[in-house]
Coordinates of C-alpha atoms in Angstrom, one line a residue:
Chain A
M1304 CA -23.9 5.3 -20.5
K1305 CA -25.1 5.5 -16.9
V1306 CA -26.0 1.8 -17.0
A1307 CA -22.5 0.9 -18.2
A1308 CA -21.0 3.1 -15.5
A1309 CA -23.1 1.3 -12.9
F1310 CA -21.8 -2.1 -14.1
V1311 CA -18.2 -0.8 -13.9
A1312 CA -18.8 0.5 -10.4
L1313 CA -20.4 -2.9 -9.5
F1314 CA -17.3 -4.8 -10.7
A1315 CA -15.0 -2.3 -8.9
A1316 CA -17.0 -2.9 -5.7
F1317 CA -16.7 -6.7 -6.3
V1318 CA -12.9 -6.5 -6.5
L1319 CA -12.5 -4.1 -3.6
Q1320 CA -14.9 -6.1 -1.4
G1321 CA -13.1 -9.4 -2.2
Q1322 CA -9.7 -8.0 -1.4
F1323 CA -10.1 -5.4 1.4
S1324 CA -13.4 -5.9 3.1
D1325 CA -11.9 -8.0 5.9
R1326 CA -9.2 -5.4 6.7
V1327 CA -11.6 -3.8 9.2
A1328 CA -11.1 -4.6 12.8
S1329 CA -14.5 -6.3 13.4
T1330 CA -16.3 -8.9 11.2
Q1331 CA -19.6 -7.1 11.7
W1332 CA -18.2 -3.8 10.2
R1333 CA -17.2 -5.3 6.9
P1334 CA -18.4 -2.8 4.4
D1335 CA -20.9 -4.1 1.8
L1336 CA -19.8 -2.1 -1.2
I1337 CA -21.9 -4.1 -3.7
L1338 CA -25.1 -3.4 -1.8
T1339 CA -24.2 0.3 -1.6
V1340 CA -23.6 0.5 -5.4
V1341 CA -26.9 -1.3 -6.1
I1342 CA -28.8 1.2 -3.9
I1343 CA -27.0 4.3 -5.4
S1344 CA -27.7 2.9 -8.9
A1345 CA -31.4 2.6 -7.9
L1346 CA -31.4 6.3 -6.9
L1347 CA -29.8 7.5 -10.1
L1348 CA -31.2 5.1 -12.7
R1349 CA -34.9 4.7 -13.3
S1350 CA -34.5 2.1 -16.0
P1351 CA -35.4 -1.6 -16.3
A1352 CA -31.6 -2.2 -16.4
L1353 CA -31.6 -1.6 -12.7
G1354 CA -33.1 -5.1 -12.2
V1355 CA -30.2 -6.7 -14.0
I1356 CA -27.7 -4.5 -12.0
A1357 CA -29.3 -5.6 -8.7
L1358 CA -29.4 -9.3 -9.9
T1359 CA -25.7 -9.1 -10.9
G1360 CA -24.8 -7.4 -7.6
G1361 CA -26.5 -10.2 -5.6
F1362 CA -24.9 -12.9 -7.7
L1363 CA -21.4 -11.3 -7.3
E1364 CA -21.9 -11.3 -3.5
G1365 CA -22.7 -15.0 -3.8
V1366 CA -19.6 -15.5 -5.8
L1367 CA -17.5 -13.7 -3.1
C1368 CA -18.9 -16.0 -0.4
G1369 CA -19.3 -19.1 -2.4
R1370 CA -22.7 -19.7 -1.0
Y1371 CA -26.2 -18.2 -0.3
Y1372 CA -26.6 -17.1 -3.9
A1373 CA -30.4 -17.1 -3.6
A1374 CA -30.4 -15.0 -0.4
F1375 CA -28.0 -12.5 -1.8
T1376 CA -29.7 -12.2 -5.1
I1377 CA -33.3 -11.8 -3.8
S1378 CA -32.3 -9.4 -1.0
R1379 CA -30.3 -7.1 -3.4
V1380 CA -33.1 -7.1 -6.0
L1381 CA -35.6 -6.2 -3.3
A1382 CA -33.3 -3.6 -1.9
A1383 CA -33.2 -1.9 -5.3
L1384 CA -37.0 -2.2 -5.6
V1385 CA -37.5 -0.5 -2.2
A1386 CA -35.1 2.3 -3.1
V1387 CA -36.8 3.0 -6.4
T1388 CA -40.3 2.9 -4.9
V1389 CA -39.5 5.1 -1.9
A1390 CA -37.4 7.6 -3.9
E1391 CA -39.9 7.9 -6.8
P1392 CA -42.2 10.5 -5.3
L1393 CA -39.4 12.4 -3.6
E1394 CA -36.9 15.0 -4.8
V1395 CA -33.7 13.1 -4.1
N1396 CA -31.0 15.1 -2.4
P1397 CA -28.1 13.7 -0.4
A1398 CA -30.2 13.7 2.8
V1399 CA -33.1 11.8 1.2
A1400 CA -30.5 9.5 -0.4
V1401 CA -29.1 8.5 3.0
G1402 CA -32.6 7.8 4.3
V1403 CA -33.5 5.7 1.3
A1404 CA -30.2 3.9 1.5
A1405 CA -30.8 3.1 5.2
L1406 CA -34.3 1.8 4.5
S1407 CA -33.2 -0.3 1.5
A1408 CA -30.2 -1.7 3.4
A1409 CA -32.6 -2.7 6.3
A1410 CA -34.9 -4.4 3.8
A1411 CA -32.0 -6.3 2.3
Q1412 CA -30.9 -7.6 5.8
V1413 CA -34.5 -8.7 6.6
V1414 CA -34.9 -10.5 3.3
F1415 CA -31.5 -12.1 3.8
L1416 CA -32.6 -13.4 7.2
L1417 CA -35.9 -14.7 5.8
V1418 CA -34.2 -16.6 3.0
E1419 CA -31.3 -17.8 5.1
P1420 CA -32.6 -17.9 8.7
S1421 CA -29.9 -17.5 11.4
G1422 CA -30.0 -19.4 14.7
N1423 CA -28.3 -16.4 16.4
L1424 CA -30.9 -13.6 16.2
A1425 CA -28.8 -11.3 18.5
F1426 CA -25.8 -11.6 16.2
W1427 CA -28.0 -11.0 13.2
A1428 CA -29.7 -7.9 14.7
N1429 CA -26.3 -6.5 15.8
T1430 CA -24.7 -7.1 12.4
A1431 CA -27.7 -5.9 10.5
A1432 CA -27.8 -2.6 12.4
R1433 CA -24.1 -2.0 11.8
Q1434 CA -24.6 -2.8 8.1
V1435 CA -27.5 -0.4 7.7
L1436 CA -25.4 2.4 9.4
L1437 CA -22.4 1.6 7.2
V1438 CA -24.4 1.5 3.9
S1439 CA -26.0 4.9 4.9
V1440 CA -22.6 6.5 5.6
M1441 CA -21.2 5.2 2.4
A1442 CA -24.2 6.4 0.5
A1443 CA -23.8 9.8 2.0
V1444 CA -20.3 10.0 0.7
L1445 CA -20.8 8.2 -2.6
Y1446 CA -24.2 9.5 -3.8
P1447 CA -23.2 13.1 -4.4
L1448 CA -20.0 11.9 -6.1
A1449 CA -21.9 9.5 -8.3
R1450 CA -24.5 12.1 -9.1
R1451 CA -21.7 14.5 -10.2
L1452 CA -20.0 11.9 -12.2
A1453 CA -23.3 11.0 -13.9
G1454 CA -23.6 14.6 -14.9
D1455 CA -27.0 15.0 -13.2
P1456 CA -28.1 18.6 -12.2
R1457 CA -28.1 19.5 -8.6
P1458 CA -31.5 19.1 -6.8
E1459 CA -32.2 22.8 -6.8
E1460 CA -31.7 22.9 -10.5
L1461 CA -34.2 20.1 -11.1
Chain B
M1238 CA 90.6 75.0 1.1
P1239 CA 91.2 71.7 -0.7
A1240 CA 91.2 71.6 -4.5
P1241 CA 88.0 70.3 -6.1
M1242 CA 88.1 66.7 -7.1
S1243 CA 88.8 66.3 -10.8
R1244 CA 86.3 64.6 -13.1
R1245 CA 88.7 61.8 -13.8
T1246 CA 89.2 61.0 -10.1
L1247 CA 85.4 61.0 -9.5
R1248 CA 84.9 58.6 -12.4
L1249 CA 87.6 56.3 -10.9
I1250 CA 86.0 56.4 -7.5
V1251 CA 82.6 55.6 -8.9
F1252 CA 83.9 52.8 -11.0
A1253 CA 85.8 51.3 -8.0
A1254 CA 82.7 51.6 -5.9
V1255 CA 80.6 49.9 -8.5
L1256 CA 83.2 47.2 -8.9
I1257 CA 83.4 46.6 -5.1
L1258 CA 79.6 46.6 -4.9
G1259 CA 79.4 44.1 -7.9
I1260 CA 82.0 41.9 -6.3
T1261 CA 80.3 42.1 -2.9
A1262 CA 76.9 41.4 -4.6
G1263 CA 78.4 38.5 -6.5
V1264 CA 80.0 37.0 -3.4
A1265 CA 76.8 37.5 -1.4
Q1266 CA 74.7 36.0 -4.2
R1267 CA 77.0 32.9 -4.3
R1268 CA 76.8 32.6 -0.5
V1269 CA 73.1 32.7 -0.3
Q1270 CA 72.9 30.3 -3.2
T1271 CA 75.2 27.8 -1.4
Q1272 CA 73.0 28.2 1.7
G1273 CA 70.0 27.3 -0.3
R1274 CA 68.2 30.6 -0.1
A1275 CA 66.7 32.5 -3.0
G1276 CA 68.9 34.8 -4.9
F1277 CA 69.0 38.5 -4.5
V1278 CA 67.6 39.3 -7.9
S1279 CA 64.9 36.8 -7.7
E1280 CA 64.0 38.0 -4.2
W1281 CA 63.5 41.5 -5.5
T1282 CA 61.8 40.4 -8.6
G1283 CA 59.4 38.3 -6.5
L1284 CA 58.8 41.1 -4.1
L1285 CA 57.9 43.5 -6.9
A1286 CA 55.8 40.9 -8.8
R1287 CA 53.9 39.6 -5.8
P1288 CA 51.1 42.1 -5.8
F1289 CA 50.4 41.5 -9.5
L1290 CA 50.7 37.8 -9.0
V1291 CA 48.3 37.8 -6.0
S1292 CA 45.7 40.0 -7.6
G1293 CA 46.0 38.0 -10.9
Q1294 CA 45.6 34.7 -9.0
A1295 CA 42.6 36.1 -7.1
V1296 CA 40.9 37.3 -10.3
A1297 CA 41.6 34.0 -12.1
S1298 CA 40.3 32.1 -9.1
R1299 CA 37.1 34.1 -9.0
G1300 CA 36.7 33.6 -12.7
R1301 CA 37.2 29.8 -12.3
S1302 CA 34.7 29.7 -9.5
F1303 CA 32.2 31.7 -11.5
A1304 CA 32.6 29.4 -14.5
S1305 CA 32.4 26.4 -12.3
I1306 CA 28.9 27.5 -11.0
F1307 CA 27.5 26.7 -14.5
R1308 CA 29.6 23.5 -14.8
T1309 CA 28.7 22.4 -11.3
N1310 CA 25.0 23.2 -11.6
S1311 CA 24.5 21.1 -14.7
S1312 CA 26.7 18.3 -13.3
L1313 CA 24.9 18.4 -9.9
K1314 CA 21.6 18.2 -11.7
R1315 CA 22.7 15.1 -13.6
Q1316 CA 24.1 13.6 -10.4
N1317 CA 21.0 14.5 -8.5
S1318 CA 18.8 12.9 -11.1
A1319 CA 21.0 9.8 -11.2
L1320 CA 21.0 9.5 -7.4
A1321 CA 17.2 10.0 -7.3
S1322 CA 16.6 7.2 -9.7
Q1323 CA 19.1 5.0 -7.9
N1324 CA 17.4 5.8 -4.6
E1325 CA 14.0 4.8 -6.1
R1326 CA 15.5 1.6 -7.4
L1327 CA 17.0 0.8 -4.0
R1328 CA 13.8 1.7 -2.3
R1329 CA 11.9 -0.7 -4.6
R1330 CA 14.5 -3.4 -4.0
V1331 CA 14.2 -3.0 -0.2
H1332 CA 10.4 -3.2 -0.5
Q1333 CA 10.7 -6.3 -2.6
M1334 CA 13.2 -7.9 -0.3
T1335 CA 11.0 -7.1 2.8
E1336 CA 8.1 -8.7 1.0
A1337 CA 10.2 -11.7 0.0
E1338 CA 11.4 -12.1 3.5
A1339 CA 7.9 -12.1 4.9
E1340 CA 6.7 -14.5 2.3
A1341 CA 9.7 -16.8 3.0
K1342 CA 8.8 -16.8 6.7
R1343 CA 5.2 -17.7 6.0
L1344 CA 6.3 -20.4 3.6
R1345 CA 8.8 -21.7 6.1
D1346 CA 6.0 -22.0 8.7
L1347 CA 3.9 -23.8 6.2
L1348 CA 6.7 -26.1 5.3
S1349 CA 7.5 -27.0 8.8
L1350 CA 3.8 -27.7 9.4
S1351 CA 3.6 -29.7 6.2
E1352 CA 6.6 -31.9 7.5
K1353 CA 4.7 -32.4 10.7
L1354 CA 1.5 -33.5 9.0
T1355 CA 1.5 -37.1 7.9
A1356 CA -0.7 -36.3 4.9
E1357 CA -0.2 -35.1 1.4
T1358 CA -0.7 -31.4 1.0
V1359 CA -0.8 -28.7 -1.7
T1360 CA 0.0 -25.0 -1.1
A1361 CA -2.5 -22.4 -2.3
R1362 CA -2.8 -18.7 -2.2
V1363 CA -5.8 -16.9 -0.8
L1364 CA -7.6 -15.3 -3.7
V1365 CA -10.7 -13.8 -2.2
R1366 CA -10.8 -12.8 1.5
P1367 CA -13.9 -13.0 3.7
A1368 CA -16.1 -10.4 2.1
T1369 CA -19.3 -10.1 4.1
P1370 CA -20.2 -10.2 7.8
W1371 CA -22.8 -13.0 7.1
V1372 CA -20.5 -15.7 5.9
Q1373 CA -16.9 -16.6 7.0
T1374 CA -15.5 -18.0 3.8
C1375 CA -12.6 -17.4 1.5
T1376 CA -11.5 -18.5 -1.9
I1377 CA -8.1 -20.2 -2.5
G1378 CA -6.2 -20.9 -5.7
A1379 CA -6.2 -24.7 -5.7
G1380 CA -9.0 -26.9 -7.0
S1381 CA -10.0 -30.3 -8.1
S1382 CA -7.2 -30.4 -10.6
D1383 CA -4.8 -30.1 -7.7
G1384 CA -6.4 -33.0 -5.9
V1385 CA -8.6 -30.9 -3.6
K1386 CA -11.9 -32.5 -2.5
V1387 CA -14.9 -31.3 -0.7
G1388 CA -14.1 -31.7 2.9
S1389 CA -10.3 -31.2 2.5
A1390 CA -8.9 -29.6 5.6
V1391 CA -7.2 -26.2 5.1
V1392 CA -4.3 -25.3 7.4
G1393 CA -2.3 -22.1 7.9
G1394 CA 1.2 -21.6 9.3
R1395 CA -0.3 -20.9 12.7
G1396 CA -3.1 -23.4 12.9
L1397 CA -6.4 -24.6 11.5
V1398 CA -8.2 -22.4 8.9
G1399 CA -11.2 -24.4 7.8
M1400 CA -12.4 -26.9 5.2
V1401 CA -13.2 -26.9 1.5
F1402 CA -17.0 -26.8 0.8
T1403 CA -17.1 -26.2 -2.9
M1404 CA -14.5 -26.3 -5.6
Q1405 CA -13.8 -25.7 -9.3
P1406 CA -10.8 -27.0 -11.3
R1407 CA -8.5 -24.3 -10.2
T1408 CA -10.2 -22.7 -7.2
S1409 CA -12.0 -23.7 -4.0
Q1410 CA -14.2 -22.1 -1.4
V1411 CA -13.2 -22.6 2.2
L1412 CA -15.6 -22.4 5.1
L1413 CA -13.5 -20.9 7.9
I1414 CA -13.7 -22.4 11.4
R1415 CA -15.0 -19.0 12.6
D1416 CA -18.2 -19.5 10.6
A1417 CA -21.3 -20.2 12.7
T1418 CA -22.0 -23.4 10.7
S1419 CA -18.6 -25.0 11.1
S1420 CA -17.6 -27.4 13.8
V1421 CA -14.3 -28.9 14.7
A1422 CA -13.7 -31.9 17.1
S1423 CA -11.2 -30.5 19.5
L1424 CA -9.4 -31.2 22.8
V1425 CA -7.6 -29.1 25.3
Q1426 CA -3.9 -29.8 25.0
R1427 CA -3.0 -29.8 28.7
T1428 CA -5.8 -32.0 30.0
R1429 CA -7.0 -33.7 26.8
A1430 CA -10.6 -32.5 27.7
P1431 CA -12.7 -33.0 24.5
G1432 CA -15.2 -30.6 23.0
I1433 CA -16.6 -29.2 19.7
C1434 CA -15.4 -25.8 18.5
S1435 CA -17.8 -23.7 16.5
G1436 CA -17.7 -20.1 15.2
D1437 CA -19.7 -17.5 17.0
G1438 CA -20.1 -15.5 13.7
G1439 CA -17.6 -12.9 14.9
E1440 CA -14.0 -13.2 15.7
M1441 CA -14.2 -15.9 18.3
L1442 CA -15.0 -19.7 18.6
R1443 CA -17.0 -21.5 21.2
M1444 CA -15.8 -24.8 22.5
M1445 CA -18.9 -26.6 23.6
Y1446 CA -19.7 -29.9 25.3
I1447 CA -16.6 -29.9 27.5
P1448 CA -17.2 -32.4 30.4
L1449 CA -18.0 -30.5 33.6
A1450 CA -15.3 -32.3 35.5
S1451 CA -12.6 -31.3 33.0
D1452 CA -9.9 -28.8 34.0
V1453 CA -9.8 -26.0 31.4
R1454 CA -8.2 -22.7 32.1
K1455 CA -7.6 -19.4 30.4
G1456 CA -4.5 -19.7 28.2
D1457 CA -4.8 -23.4 27.5
S1458 CA -4.1 -24.4 23.9
V1459 CA -6.9 -26.1 22.0
L1460 CA -6.0 -28.6 19.2
S1461 CA -8.0 -30.6 16.7
S1462 CA -8.6 -34.1 18.0
G1463 CA -8.9 -35.8 14.6
D1464 CA -12.3 -37.2 15.5
G1465 CA -14.8 -37.0 12.7
G1466 CA -12.2 -37.6 10.0
V1467 CA -12.2 -34.1 8.5
F1468 CA -9.4 -32.3 10.3
P1469 CA -6.0 -34.0 11.0
K1470 CA -5.2 -34.5 14.7
G1471 CA -3.0 -32.1 16.6
I1472 CA -3.5 -28.9 14.6
V1473 CA -3.7 -25.8 16.8
V1474 CA -7.3 -24.4 16.8
G1475 CA -6.8 -21.5 19.3
T1476 CA -6.3 -20.5 22.9
V1477 CA -8.9 -20.5 25.7
E1478 CA -10.0 -16.9 26.6
S1479 CA -12.6 -17.8 29.2
V1480 CA -14.6 -20.7 30.6
T1481 CA -18.3 -20.7 31.7
A1482 CA -20.2 -23.5 33.4
Q1483 CA -23.8 -23.1 34.3
K1484 CA -25.3 -25.0 37.2
H1485 CA -28.1 -26.6 35.3
E1486 CA -25.9 -27.6 32.4
H1487 CA -23.9 -30.8 32.0
F1488 CA -21.0 -29.2 30.1
K1489 CA -18.7 -26.3 30.2
T1490 CA -18.3 -23.9 27.3
A1491 CA -15.1 -22.1 26.6
L1492 CA -14.5 -19.0 24.5
I1493 CA -11.6 -19.6 22.2
R1494 CA -9.5 -17.1 20.3
P1495 CA -8.6 -18.7 16.9
A1496 CA -4.9 -19.2 16.2
V1497 CA -5.3 -18.1 12.6
E1498 CA -6.3 -14.5 11.9
P1499 CA -7.9 -14.6 8.4
R1500 CA -6.9 -11.0 7.8
S1501 CA -3.2 -12.0 7.8
L1502 CA -3.7 -15.2 5.8
E1503 CA -2.0 -15.3 2.4
E1504 CA -1.0 -18.9 1.8
V1505 CA -2.5 -22.1 3.1
L1506 CA -1.9 -25.8 3.0
V1507 CA -4.8 -28.0 1.8
V1508 CA -4.7 -31.6 3.0
V1509 CA -5.5 -33.6 -0.2
E1510 CA -4.8 -37.1 1.0
R1511 CA -4.7 -38.6 4.5
P1512 CA -3.0 -41.9 5.4

């Protein structure tokens, strides 16, 4: 059920990102909803299906852009892996979720750069920093909501 | 002491008085009638009946008002509901007409551009907008079945948009001129100074390789030069925002604000065949 919900969220993010992401004033602040959904799924799901979700997320980002399929797919899978690995020994609460989201988003940006090197490192660093911040803020808002929708108990009840 | 009046005399006097009074009343009645005034009897009748008539009318009027509250309330409710739905319908219509007007303007712009271009074009809607900060691309609703090819130039109502880099039968992906990997052979309209415009990854373009001796100023329009064979000649690329020239360099570089803002892009023209 949670896996199905994660896929639904992923496709909702795909549609929203394709239609509204460029409405923000600056190119560098375009919200990466798909990456956020992948990271939140990694925090809520500890099942092998997570790999498929991350793979699908990366592929969908490639579809949105029409290029860089490999860079998007690899970076999203590795972001999910980082999120699961870091969160595993921790008791995940919203604050931890934000930290893990920031770390995973940063990993995704670095991997993206390694797979698709950019000639303009200053632009890359600037954009990557904004994206890490944006994913963290979105995770802070969406993680408690997703947790409640998933029917998970609160951290203090764990 | 005079003798008391007999009963007979008294009766006669009363009879005569009544007769005189009757005749007088009859004459007076005839007179007032010929003058168009109300009759004596009717005046008195009216005077006596007036309080009853007034109070009756007041009661009846109150009764009618009271009854009309119920009638009016239900009728007002019906009327209100009908007006509300009519208002909603009109509001939707205004919204549709505003949308249609905006679309018509955009399509008129495209049509006038299409008439200027000496190439065959197809119109396409923008299906997917630029979705990540890393790549400046969008997806349009025309593909190989519409005659679109890899490298086809894409033009908006206000200027150059980009070029097709992949396609499917019904859709194509367009690399916007704002992308860091795109380049457009351009020239400054006023002085014909040549250069290459390329995206800076953000919202602006950089026009590079402008000869040092060229006169380029803020506000100059930059057009596609047609060199390179991808983009048709004379399409607006943008406007010069600033110009920099380093001493040790052989060229000037200008910062260009693109004419087309992808955020407001809904329909585009794809150049499918050039003469």
